[in-house]
Coordinates of C-alpha atoms and ligand atoms in Angstrom, one line a residue:
M1 CA -19.1 20.5 21.3
L2 CA -19.6 23.0 24.1
D3 CA -16.8 25.2 25.5
G4 CA -15.0 23.2 28.2
E5 CA -16.3 19.8 27.0
A6 CA -13.6 17.3 26.0
S7 CA -13.3 16.5 22.3
P8 CA -13.7 12.8 21.3
F9 CA -9.9 12.7 20.9
E10 CA -9.3 14.0 24.4
A11 CA -11.9 11.8 26.0
D12 CA -10.6 8.7 24.2
V13 CA -6.9 9.5 25.1
L14 CA -7.7 10.0 28.8
E15 CA -9.7 6.8 28.9
G16 CA -7.2 4.8 26.8
L17 CA -4.2 5.9 28.8
S18 CA -6.0 5.0 32.1
R19 CA -6.3 1.3 31.1
P20 CA -4.0 -1.4 32.6
Q21 CA -2.8 -2.0 29.0
K22 CA -2.7 1.6 27.7
A23 CA -4.3 1.8 24.3
L24 CA -5.5 4.3 21.7
A25 CA -7.7 3.7 18.6
P26 CA -5.8 3.7 15.3
K27 CA -8.1 6.2 13.8
Y28 CA -6.2 8.8 15.7
F29 CA -3.1 8.2 13.5
Y30 CA -4.7 10.2 10.7
D31 CA -4.1 13.9 11.3
E32 CA -2.6 15.8 8.4
A33 CA 1.0 14.6 9.2
G34 CA -0.2 11.0 9.9
S35 CA -2.1 10.8 6.6
A36 CA 1.0 12.0 4.8
L37 CA 3.1 9.4 6.6
F38 CA 0.6 6.6 5.8
E39 CA 0.9 7.6 2.1
A40 CA 4.7 7.3 2.5
I41 CA 4.3 3.8 4.1
C42 CA 2.4 2.7 1.0
R43 CA 5.5 3.6 -1.1
T44 CA 8.0 1.6 1.0
P45 CA 9.3 -1.6 -0.6
E46 CA 8.2 -3.7 2.4
Y47 CA 4.5 -2.6 2.5
Y48 CA 3.1 -4.9 -0.1
P49 CA -0.7 -4.4 0.5
T50 CA -1.1 -1.2 -1.6
R51 CA 0.7 -2.6 -4.6
V52 CA -0.8 -6.0 -4.4
E53 CA -4.4 -4.7 -4.0
T54 CA -4.0 -2.1 -6.7
A55 CA -3.0 -4.8 -9.2
L56 CA -5.9 -7.0 -8.0
L57 CA -8.4 -4.2 -8.3
V58 CA -7.6 -3.6 -12.0
K59 CA -8.9 -7.1 -12.6
V60 CA -11.8 -6.8 -10.2
A61 CA -13.0 -3.5 -11.7
A62 CA -13.0 -5.0 -15.2
D63 CA -15.0 -8.0 -14.0
L64 CA -17.5 -5.7 -12.2
A65 CA -17.9 -2.9 -14.7
P66 CA -20.6 -4.6 -16.9
D67 CA -22.9 -5.0 -13.9
I68 CA -22.7 -1.3 -12.8
G69 CA -25.9 0.2 -14.0
S70 CA -26.2 3.8 -15.1
G71 CA -26.7 6.4 -12.4
A72 CA -25.0 4.2 -9.8
A73 CA -23.4 5.6 -6.6
L74 CA -20.0 4.7 -5.2
V75 CA -19.6 5.2 -1.4
E76 CA -16.0 4.9 -0.1
F77 CA -15.3 4.4 3.6
G78 CA -11.9 5.9 4.7
S79 CA -11.2 7.3 1.3
G80 CA -7.9 9.0 2.1
A81 CA -6.3 10.1 -1.1
S82 CA -8.9 8.3 -3.2
E83 CA -6.2 6.7 -5.4
K84 CA -7.8 3.2 -5.7
T85 CA -11.1 4.8 -6.5
R86 CA -9.8 5.8 -9.9
L87 CA -9.4 2.1 -10.8
I88 CA -13.1 1.6 -10.2
L89 CA -14.2 4.8 -11.9
D90 CA -12.0 4.3 -14.9
A91 CA -13.4 0.8 -15.5
A92 CA -17.0 1.7 -14.7
P93 CA -17.8 5.2 -16.1
S94 CA -21.6 4.7 -15.4
F95 CA -21.1 5.8 -11.8
R96 CA -22.8 9.2 -11.4
L97 CA -22.2 9.9 -7.7
Y98 CA -19.1 9.4 -5.6
V99 CA -19.4 9.8 -1.8
P100 CA -16.0 9.6 -0.1
I101 CA -16.1 9.4 3.7
D102 CA -13.0 10.2 5.8
I103 CA -12.2 11.5 9.2
S104 CA -9.3 13.6 7.9
V105 CA -10.9 16.8 6.7
E106 CA -7.8 18.1 4.8
A107 CA -7.1 14.8 3.0
L108 CA -10.8 14.5 2.1
A109 CA -11.2 18.0 0.7
A110 CA -8.0 17.6 -1.4
A111 CA -8.9 14.2 -2.7
A112 CA -12.5 15.2 -3.5
A113 CA -11.3 18.2 -5.5
R114 CA -8.9 16.0 -7.5
I115 CA -11.6 13.4 -8.3
A116 CA -14.1 16.1 -9.3
A117 CA -11.5 17.6 -11.7
A118 CA -10.6 14.3 -13.2
Y119 CA -14.2 13.0 -13.7
P120 CA -16.4 15.9 -14.8
N121 CA -19.5 13.8 -15.2
L122 CA -19.4 12.6 -11.6
R123 CA -21.0 14.4 -8.7
V124 CA -18.7 14.3 -5.8
A125 CA -20.3 14.6 -2.3
P126 CA -17.6 14.2 0.4
I127 CA -18.6 13.5 4.0
A128 CA -16.1 14.4 6.7
A129 CA -17.0 11.9 9.4
D130 CA -15.8 9.1 11.6
F131 CA -17.1 6.2 9.5
T132 CA -16.7 3.9 12.5
R133 CA -19.9 5.5 13.8
P134 CA -23.3 4.9 12.2
L135 CA -24.2 7.3 9.3
R136 CA -27.4 8.1 7.6
Q137 CA -27.2 9.8 4.2
A138 CA -30.2 11.2 2.4
I139 CA -27.9 11.7 -0.6
L140 CA -28.0 8.0 -1.5
T141 CA -31.8 7.9 -1.6
G142 CA -32.2 8.6 -5.4
A143 CA -29.4 6.3 -6.6
P144 CA -30.7 3.2 -8.4
T145 CA -27.6 1.1 -7.4
V146 CA -25.2 1.7 -4.6
M147 CA -21.8 0.1 -4.2
G148 CA -19.8 0.4 -1.0
F149 CA -16.0 0.4 -1.3
F150 CA -13.6 -0.3 1.6
P151 CA -10.2 -1.0 0.2
G152 CA -6.8 -1.3 2.0
S153 CA -7.8 -3.9 4.5
T154 CA -8.7 -1.2 6.9
I155 CA -11.3 -3.6 8.1
G156 CA -8.4 -5.4 9.7
N157 CA -7.7 -2.4 12.0
F158 CA -11.0 -3.1 13.8
T159 CA -11.5 -5.6 16.6
P160 CA -13.8 -8.5 15.5
A161 CA -16.7 -6.9 17.4
E162 CA -16.0 -3.4 15.8
A163 CA -15.7 -5.0 12.4
Q164 CA -19.1 -6.7 12.8
R165 CA -20.7 -3.5 14.0
F166 CA -19.2 -1.6 11.1
L167 CA -20.4 -4.1 8.5
T168 CA -23.9 -4.0 10.1
A169 CA -24.0 -0.2 10.0
A170 CA -22.7 -0.2 6.4
H171 CA -25.5 -2.5 5.5
A172 CA -28.0 0.1 7.0
L173 CA -26.3 3.0 5.2
L174 CA -25.9 1.4 1.8
G175 CA -29.4 0.0 1.6
P176 CA -31.0 -3.4 0.8
C177 CA -29.9 -3.5 -2.9
A178 CA -26.3 -2.6 -2.4
S179 CA -23.1 -4.4 -3.0
F180 CA -20.0 -3.9 -1.0
L181 CA -16.4 -4.4 -2.3
I182 CA -13.9 -4.9 0.5
G183 CA -10.1 -5.3 0.3
V184 CA -8.8 -7.9 2.9
D185 CA -5.3 -8.8 3.7
L186 CA -4.7 -12.5 4.2
V187 CA -2.4 -14.5 6.5
K188 CA 0.9 -15.1 4.8
D189 CA 4.6 -15.7 5.4
L190 CA 5.4 -14.2 8.8
D191 CA 8.7 -12.6 7.7
V192 CA 6.8 -10.7 4.9
L193 CA 4.2 -9.6 7.4
R194 CA 6.8 -8.4 10.0
A195 CA 8.8 -6.6 7.5
A196 CA 5.8 -4.7 6.2
Y197 CA 5.3 -3.1 9.6
N198 CA 9.0 -2.6 10.4
D199 CA 10.3 -1.0 7.2
A200 CA 14.0 -0.3 7.0
A201 CA 13.6 3.5 6.4
G202 CA 11.6 3.9 9.6
V203 CA 8.5 5.4 8.0
T204 CA 6.2 3.1 10.0
A205 CA 8.0 4.0 13.2
A206 CA 7.5 7.7 12.4
F207 CA 3.8 7.1 11.7
N208 CA 3.4 5.3 15.0
L209 CA 5.3 8.0 17.0
N210 CA 3.3 10.7 15.3
V211 CA 0.4 9.9 17.5
L212 CA 2.5 11.1 20.5
A213 CA 3.3 14.3 18.6
R214 CA -0.4 14.7 17.9
M215 CA -1.2 14.5 21.6
N216 CA 1.5 17.1 22.2
R217 CA 0.1 19.4 19.5
E218 CA -3.6 19.1 20.2
L219 CA -3.8 18.2 23.9
C220 CA -0.9 20.1 25.4
G221 CA 1.0 16.9 25.9
D222 CA 4.7 16.7 26.8
F223 CA 5.6 13.2 25.4
R224 CA 9.3 13.0 24.6
L225 CA 9.3 11.0 21.3
D226 CA 12.9 9.9 21.8
R227 CA 11.9 8.0 25.0
F228 CA 9.5 5.7 23.1
A229 CA 10.3 3.0 20.5
H230 CA 8.1 1.6 17.7
R231 CA 7.3 -2.1 18.1
A232 CA 5.3 -4.2 15.6
I233 CA 4.8 -7.8 16.6
W234 CA 2.8 -10.8 15.2
N235 CA 0.2 -12.1 17.6
P236 CA -0.5 -15.7 16.4
G237 CA -3.5 -16.4 18.7
L238 CA -5.4 -13.4 17.4
S239 CA -4.0 -13.5 13.8
R240 CA -2.9 -9.9 13.9
I241 CA 0.1 -7.6 13.7
E242 CA 0.1 -5.3 16.8
M243 CA 1.7 -2.0 16.9
H244 CA 2.9 -0.6 20.2
L245 CA 5.0 2.4 21.5
E246 CA 7.3 1.0 24.1
S247 CA 8.5 3.3 26.9
L248 CA 12.4 3.2 27.0
E249 CA 12.5 4.3 30.6
A250 CA 10.3 4.9 33.6
Q251 CA 8.7 8.3 32.9
T252 CA 5.6 10.4 33.4
A253 CA 3.9 12.2 30.5
T254 CA 1.2 14.8 31.0
V255 CA -1.7 15.1 28.5
A256 CA -4.6 17.6 28.8
G257 CA -3.5 18.3 32.3
H258 CA -3.5 14.6 33.4
P259 CA -0.2 12.8 34.3
F260 CA 0.3 9.2 33.1
H261 CA 3.1 7.0 34.4
F262 CA 4.9 4.5 32.1
R263 CA 7.1 1.8 33.5
R264 CA 10.3 1.0 31.5
G265 CA 9.2 -1.5 28.8
E266 CA 5.5 -0.7 29.3
T267 CA 3.6 -0.1 26.0
L268 CA 0.9 2.0 24.5
H269 CA -1.0 -0.3 22.2
T270 CA -1.7 1.8 19.1
E271 CA -3.0 -0.6 16.3
N272 CA -4.1 -4.1 15.4
S273 CA -3.9 -5.2 11.8
H274 CA -5.9 -8.5 11.6
K275 CA -5.0 -10.9 8.8
F276 CA -7.8 -13.1 7.5
T277 CA -8.4 -16.4 5.7
A278 CA -11.2 -16.6 3.1
A279 CA -13.1 -18.7 5.7
S280 CA -12.6 -16.2 8.6
F281 CA -13.6 -13.2 6.6
T282 CA -16.7 -15.0 5.2
A283 CA -17.8 -15.9 8.7
L284 CA -17.4 -12.2 9.8
A285 CA -19.4 -10.9 6.8
V286 CA -22.2 -13.5 7.4
S287 CA -22.3 -12.5 11.1
A288 CA -23.2 -9.0 10.0
G289 CA -26.0 -9.9 7.5
W290 CA -24.0 -10.1 4.3
R291 CA -23.2 -13.0 1.9
V292 CA -20.1 -13.3 -0.3
K293 CA -21.2 -13.0 -3.9
A294 CA -17.7 -13.3 -5.3
H295 CA -14.1 -13.1 -4.3
W296 CA -10.7 -12.6 -6.0
T297 CA -7.3 -13.5 -4.6
S298 CA -4.0 -12.1 -5.6
D299 CA -1.4 -14.8 -6.5
V300 CA 1.6 -12.6 -5.5
Q301 CA 1.2 -11.9 -1.8
P302 CA -2.1 -13.4 -0.7
F303 CA -4.6 -10.5 -0.6
A304 CA -8.3 -10.7 -1.4
A305 CA -11.2 -8.6 -2.7
F306 CA -14.6 -9.7 -1.5
L307 CA -17.9 -8.6 -3.1
L308 CA -20.7 -8.8 -0.6
Q309 CA -24.4 -8.6 -1.0
P310 CA -27.0 -8.3 1.8
A311 CA -28.1 -11.8 2.8
A312 CA -31.8 -10.7 2.5
A313 CA -31.2 -9.8 -1.2
V314 CA -29.8 -13.2 -1.9
D315 CA -32.7 -14.9 -0.2
A316 CA -35.2 -12.8 -2.2
Q317 CA -33.5 -14.0 -5.5
R318 CA -34.0 -17.7 -4.6
Ligands
AVI1 C1 -4.7 1.4 7.0 N1 -4.3 0.1 7.5 C2 -5.0 -0.9 6.8 C3 -2.9 0.0 7.6 C4 -2.5 -1.5 8.1 O1 -1.7 -2.1 7.4 O2 -3.0 -2.0 9.1 C5 -2.2 1.0 8.6 C6 -0.8 0.7 8.8 N2 -0.2 0.6 9.9 C7 1.1 0.4 9.8 N3 1.3 0.4 8.5 C8 0.2 0.6 7.8

């Protein structure tokens, strides 16, 4: 980036706040404070996905382990604290290379160091990058088997078009013989869903509001956090929880030297969290050149793990 050129964050903020429905991509939640708040959300009693997926992955990892050949590489998208990775690595010690990819430089470095210390036979090669943009990695060239890993239902934070682009790009990165294990949250009881994004302790509210604090810190913003409220609502037509920040009064906030007016009740749309059915996720995967090889579903709160294979690889086996 040249001096005087806007960072991607600044450019996206200025563009997003200029739309009729103000919006900001959820990837901007994850600065150091936001990553810590997300870890705290995962410990709230209402936020079931982490606990449910963790229990499910113990079973999935045991089922997959016999098929993980020696020297295999594990590539994790949006690795965060790399906690769920351990479930895979513990069950399948034949992985030799772990490539965590995350946008949060601090969280990535700390997690990579912890994994390297805990698994001395594993080469850990972290990549600090925005995994929503296409990546090419020479490091994967020598690995006989590559498994992608994208837990947490982060795929639900993409729009359907973004999810399709991401899955297509992952296909190109992981190669023609890869498999791809993805955690996917499923449609369920609406009270359970709403509570998960409106926890009583207000951790999700703090996580949402932190994006205003981040604009204040990094883009010389003057948002007053006490003049905005966290809102998380279910959108039945689009099968998603939407998070917004609602302006509690008419006000103007300045960011990076640009003023933005908010009407009372107007919202900044900060996140979508799509909830799938087995059929809707399968259709998405197929549209991006993958086939579902297997899938597992939790019987507590419906949550699924899908194992994908490139469609071309399946066709070649026929
Ligand atoms: C990371 N992602 C899958 C979380 C979700 O459930 O959509 C982020 C989150 N937003 C609010 N709570 C958790």
